[in-house]
Amino acid sequence: DAMVIQNPRYQVTQFGKPVTLSCSQTLNHNVMYWYQQKSSQAPKLLFHYYDKDFNNEADTPDNFQSRRPNTSFCFLDIRSPGLGDAAMYLCATSRGGQGQWNEQFFGPGTRLTVL
Amino acid sequence: ELKVEQNPLFLSMQEGKNYTIYCNYSTTSDRLYWYRQDPGKSLESLFVLLSNGAVKQEGRLMASLDTKARLSTLHITAAVHDLSATYFCAVVTWTGNQFYFGTGTSLTVIP
């Protein structure tokens, strides 16, 4: 089945120790997104790629970086995690553009704990 | 700045009752999405509303969109415990690539 996969599902890191979260998709979608969701809050868009074109939200901290080496994979790098970065990180994909069926599909999420 | 607001933020309702969740947004958009999220889980797509006046129904949930009023509603009919979850609406920018989520409505259905 076509899907959005995130690894790992749970990640524990130490304060200041770099961490990378992974997302892959079999939908062949053009757009991949990273969201941060803290407890009892709405998902917050960090950035998205339209193909290789990177789009950063204005208020995304520099501590967060992303890479998309090919259509299928996208990575979220947190260079120096702080306690405030503990959250659920959601990856999503969409076909992109203004098409009628441009729906967003979410992966299961990675829950990040910072010690 | 695009704003998407939902109300109420918290909703506790008895089984069998009806209620409506409202989603207001601040920019022009002709597409709106509703999602459900269970605790500790990812988001599950419920409805995609693509035009003014669109109405979609699935089971006890019905969603509608009024693009002129920049308002969407999610109506719950005869609530059951299984509907307890957090519900988010999301609006897409004109490019079609950026999704912005509402504040969420945490629904609890009590016997």
Short mmCIF file of C-alpha atoms in Angstrom, two decimals:
data_model
loop_
_atom_site.label_atom_id
_atom_site.label_comp_id
_atom_site.label_asym_id
_atom_site.label_seq_id
_atom_site.Cartn_x
_atom_site.Cartn_y
_atom_site.Cartn_z
CA ASP A 1 0.00 0.00 0.00
CA ALA A 2 1.19 3.49 -0.78
CA MET A 3 2.02 5.33 2.39
CA VAL A 4 4.08 7.79 4.37
CA ILE A 5 6.59 6.16 6.72
CA GLN A 6 8.45 7.81 9.56
CA ASN A 7 11.43 6.44 11.45
CA PRO A 8 11.95 6.10 14.25
CA ARG A 9 8.55 6.25 15.89
CA TYR A 10 10.13 7.24 19.18
CA GLN A 11 13.43 9.07 19.56
CA VAL A 12 15.20 9.99 22.77
CA THR A 13 18.13 12.37 22.60
CA GLN A 14 20.20 14.40 25.00
CA PHE A 15 20.13 18.14 25.28
CA GLY A 16 22.37 19.54 22.53
CA LYS A 17 22.96 16.21 20.78
CA PRO A 18 22.07 16.37 17.07
CA VAL A 19 19.26 14.16 15.92
CA THR A 20 17.83 13.23 12.51
CA LEU A 21 14.29 12.13 11.82
CA SER A 22 13.42 10.31 8.64
CA CYS A 23 10.40 10.30 6.37
CA SER A 24 9.80 8.29 3.23
CA GLN A 25 6.85 8.05 0.89
CA THR A 26 5.66 5.68 -1.80
CA LEU A 27 3.02 8.06 -3.14
CA ASN A 28 5.41 9.80 -5.53
CA HIS A 29 4.12 13.14 -4.30
CA ASN A 30 5.88 16.36 -5.19
CA VAL A 31 5.52 18.06 -1.82
CA MET A 32 6.83 16.88 1.54
CA TYR A 33 6.16 18.70 4.77
CA TRP A 34 7.48 18.71 8.30
CA TYR A 35 5.26 19.76 11.17
CA GLN A 36 5.99 20.12 14.84
CA GLN A 37 3.15 19.37 17.22
CA LYS A 38 3.42 19.98 20.93
CA SER A 39 1.01 18.58 23.44
CA SER A 40 -2.55 19.92 23.07
CA GLN A 41 -1.54 22.22 20.23
CA ALA A 42 -2.16 22.31 16.50
CA PRO A 43 0.51 21.06 14.11
CA LYS A 44 2.89 23.88 13.22
CA LEU A 45 4.40 23.91 9.74
CA LEU A 46 8.19 24.07 9.89
CA PHE A 47 9.00 23.84 6.18
CA HIS A 48 8.14 22.05 3.01
CA TYR A 49 9.79 20.95 -0.21
CA TYR A 50 8.12 21.26 -3.56
CA ASP A 51 10.30 18.84 -5.48
CA LYS A 52 13.78 20.21 -4.70
CA ASP A 53 12.54 23.70 -3.91
CA PHE A 54 12.87 24.31 -0.16
CA ASN A 55 10.38 26.60 1.58
CA ASN A 56 11.08 27.64 5.13
CA GLU A 57 8.45 29.17 7.38
CA ALA A 58 9.54 32.57 8.65
CA ASP A 59 9.42 31.59 12.31
CA THR A 60 11.15 28.21 12.03
CA PRO A 61 14.29 28.33 14.21
CA ASP A 62 17.67 27.95 12.52
CA ASN A 63 18.20 24.91 14.73
CA PHE A 64 15.91 23.00 12.38
CA GLN A 65 17.17 21.97 8.96
CA SER A 66 15.85 19.67 6.30
CA ARG A 67 17.18 17.63 3.41
CA ARG A 68 15.43 15.97 0.54
CA PRO A 69 17.92 13.84 -1.40
CA ASN A 70 15.28 12.40 -3.73
CA THR A 71 11.51 12.32 -4.27
CA SER A 72 10.94 9.56 -1.75
CA PHE A 73 12.92 10.71 1.25
CA CYS A 74 13.00 13.78 3.46
CA PHE A 75 14.96 14.30 6.66
CA LEU A 76 14.55 16.65 9.58
CA ASP A 77 17.79 17.57 11.32
CA ILE A 78 17.74 19.21 14.72
CA ARG A 79 21.24 20.49 15.25
CA SER A 80 21.16 21.18 18.97
CA PRO A 81 17.93 19.99 20.54
CA GLY A 82 16.65 21.92 23.51
CA LEU A 83 14.06 20.87 26.03
CA GLY A 84 11.53 23.00 24.16
CA ASP A 85 11.98 20.88 21.04
CA ALA A 86 10.37 17.85 22.62
CA ALA A 87 7.29 17.22 20.52
CA MET A 88 5.65 14.99 17.95
CA TYR A 89 7.12 15.55 14.50
CA LEU A 90 4.78 14.82 11.64
CA CYS A 91 5.75 14.29 8.04
CA ALA A 92 3.15 14.74 5.34
CA THR A 93 3.00 14.66 1.56
CA SER A 94 0.76 16.09 -1.11
CA ARG A 95 0.65 16.12 -4.87
CA GLY A 96 1.23 19.88 -4.90
CA GLY A 97 -0.21 22.78 -6.86
CA GLN A 98 -3.77 23.93 -7.07
CA GLY A 99 -5.22 20.68 -8.24
CA GLN A 100 -8.60 19.65 -7.02
CA TRP A 101 -7.33 16.52 -5.37
CA ASN A 102 -4.35 18.05 -3.62
CA GLU A 103 -4.90 16.29 -0.33
CA GLN A 104 -2.31 15.92 2.40
CA PHE A 105 -1.32 12.51 3.75
CA PHE A 106 0.34 12.14 7.12
CA GLY A 107 2.85 9.68 8.46
CA PRO A 108 2.47 8.16 11.94
CA GLY A 109 4.80 10.71 13.52
CA THR A 110 8.02 10.57 15.54
CA ARG A 111 7.79 11.46 19.20
CA LEU A 112 10.98 13.20 20.28
CA THR A 113 12.04 13.29 23.91
CA VAL A 114 14.94 15.52 24.97
CA LEU A 115 16.68 14.66 28.23
CA GLU B 1 -0.64 36.34 8.43
CA LEU B 2 -3.12 33.56 7.83
CA LYS B 3 -5.18 32.68 10.91
CA VAL B 4 -7.42 29.69 11.37
CA GLU B 5 -9.56 29.62 14.48
CA GLN B 6 -11.84 26.95 15.80
CA ASN B 7 -14.45 27.06 18.47
CA PRO B 8 -15.04 25.69 20.88
CA LEU B 9 -11.55 24.59 21.92
CA PHE B 10 -12.99 22.02 24.28
CA LEU B 11 -16.32 20.28 23.96
CA SER B 12 -17.86 17.81 26.34
CA MET B 13 -21.10 16.37 25.14
CA GLN B 14 -23.43 13.59 26.11
CA GLU B 15 -24.01 10.58 23.94
CA GLY B 16 -26.94 11.05 21.61
CA LYS B 17 -26.66 14.83 21.47
CA ASN B 18 -25.93 17.05 18.48
CA TYR B 19 -23.32 19.78 18.25
CA THR B 20 -21.39 21.89 15.76
CA ILE B 21 -17.72 22.84 15.64
CA TYR B 22 -16.84 26.05 13.80
CA CYS B 23 -13.74 26.88 11.78
CA ASN B 24 -13.07 30.49 10.73
CA TYR B 25 -10.16 31.52 8.56
CA SER B 26 -8.70 34.86 7.59
CA THR B 27 -7.67 34.49 3.96
CA THR B 28 -9.25 33.57 0.69
CA SER B 29 -9.24 29.85 0.17
CA ASP B 30 -11.56 27.52 -1.66
CA ARG B 31 -10.33 24.34 -0.06
CA LEU B 32 -10.67 23.23 3.50
CA TYR B 33 -9.83 19.97 5.21
CA TRP B 34 -11.00 18.33 8.39
CA TYR B 35 -8.82 15.91 10.33
CA ARG B 36 -9.25 13.75 13.37
CA GLN B 37 -6.46 13.02 15.82
CA ASP B 38 -6.59 10.43 18.60
CA PRO B 39 -4.26 10.89 21.59
CA GLY B 40 -0.67 10.09 20.70
CA LYS B 41 -1.57 9.34 17.08
CA SER B 42 -1.13 11.08 13.76
CA LEU B 43 -3.80 12.90 11.80
CA GLU B 44 -6.51 11.08 9.92
CA SER B 45 -8.21 12.81 7.02
CA LEU B 46 -11.98 13.12 7.40
CA PHE B 47 -13.24 15.49 4.75
CA VAL B 48 -11.97 17.51 1.82
CA LEU B 49 -14.19 20.47 0.93
CA LEU B 50 -13.36 21.88 -2.47
CA SER B 51 -15.84 24.65 -3.23
CA ASN B 52 -18.31 27.10 -1.81
CA GLY B 53 -21.39 25.30 -0.57
CA ALA B 54 -19.69 21.90 -0.45
CA VAL B 55 -21.20 19.45 2.00
CA LYS B 56 -19.75 16.07 2.89
CA GLN B 57 -21.15 13.46 5.25
CA GLU B 58 -19.67 10.34 6.75
CA GLY B 59 -21.58 8.52 9.43
CA ARG B 60 -22.45 10.90 12.25
CA LEU B 61 -20.22 13.70 10.93
CA MET B 62 -21.17 16.28 8.33
CA ALA B 63 -18.91 19.10 7.13
CA SER B 64 -19.79 22.18 5.11
CA LEU B 65 -17.95 25.12 3.62
CA ASP B 66 -18.98 28.74 3.03
CA THR B 67 -16.07 30.45 1.30
CA LYS B 68 -17.76 33.85 1.27
CA ALA B 69 -18.08 33.82 5.05
CA ARG B 70 -14.70 32.02 5.38
CA LEU B 71 -16.41 29.52 7.59
CA SER B 72 -16.60 25.76 7.79
CA THR B 73 -18.67 23.69 10.17
CA LEU B 74 -18.36 20.14 11.42
CA HIS B 75 -21.71 18.89 12.68
CA ILE B 76 -21.96 15.91 14.97
CA THR B 77 -25.24 14.03 15.06
CA ALA B 78 -26.21 11.72 17.92
CA ALA B 79 -22.69 11.57 19.35
CA VAL B 80 -21.16 8.27 20.44
CA HIS B 81 -18.09 7.65 22.60
CA ASP B 82 -15.98 6.59 19.60
CA LEU B 83 -16.10 10.15 18.30
CA SER B 84 -14.01 11.37 21.25
CA ALA B 85 -10.86 12.87 19.69
CA THR B 86 -9.36 16.19 18.67
CA TYR B 87 -10.65 17.65 15.42
CA PHE B 88 -8.64 20.06 13.30
CA CYS B 89 -9.59 22.07 10.26
CA ALA B 90 -6.89 23.18 7.84
CA VAL B 91 -6.83 25.77 5.09
CA VAL B 92 -4.64 25.75 2.01
CA THR B 93 -2.94 28.83 0.60
CA TRP B 94 -3.50 29.90 -2.98
CA THR B 95 -0.41 28.08 -4.15
CA GLY B 96 -1.94 24.88 -2.92
CA ASN B 97 1.18 23.91 -1.07
CA GLN B 98 0.90 25.34 2.43
CA PHE B 99 -1.59 23.94 4.88
CA TYR B 100 -2.42 25.92 8.01
CA PHE B 101 -4.21 24.25 10.87
CA GLY B 102 -6.87 25.53 13.17
CA THR B 103 -6.45 25.56 16.91
CA GLY B 104 -8.22 22.23 17.29
CA THR B 105 -11.34 21.16 19.16
CA SER B 106 -10.97 18.49 21.81
CA LEU B 107 -14.18 16.51 21.89
CA THR B 108 -15.17 14.24 24.74
CA VAL B 109 -18.38 12.25 24.49
CA ILE B 110 -19.66 11.08 27.84
CA PRO B 111 -22.29 8.40 28.50
#
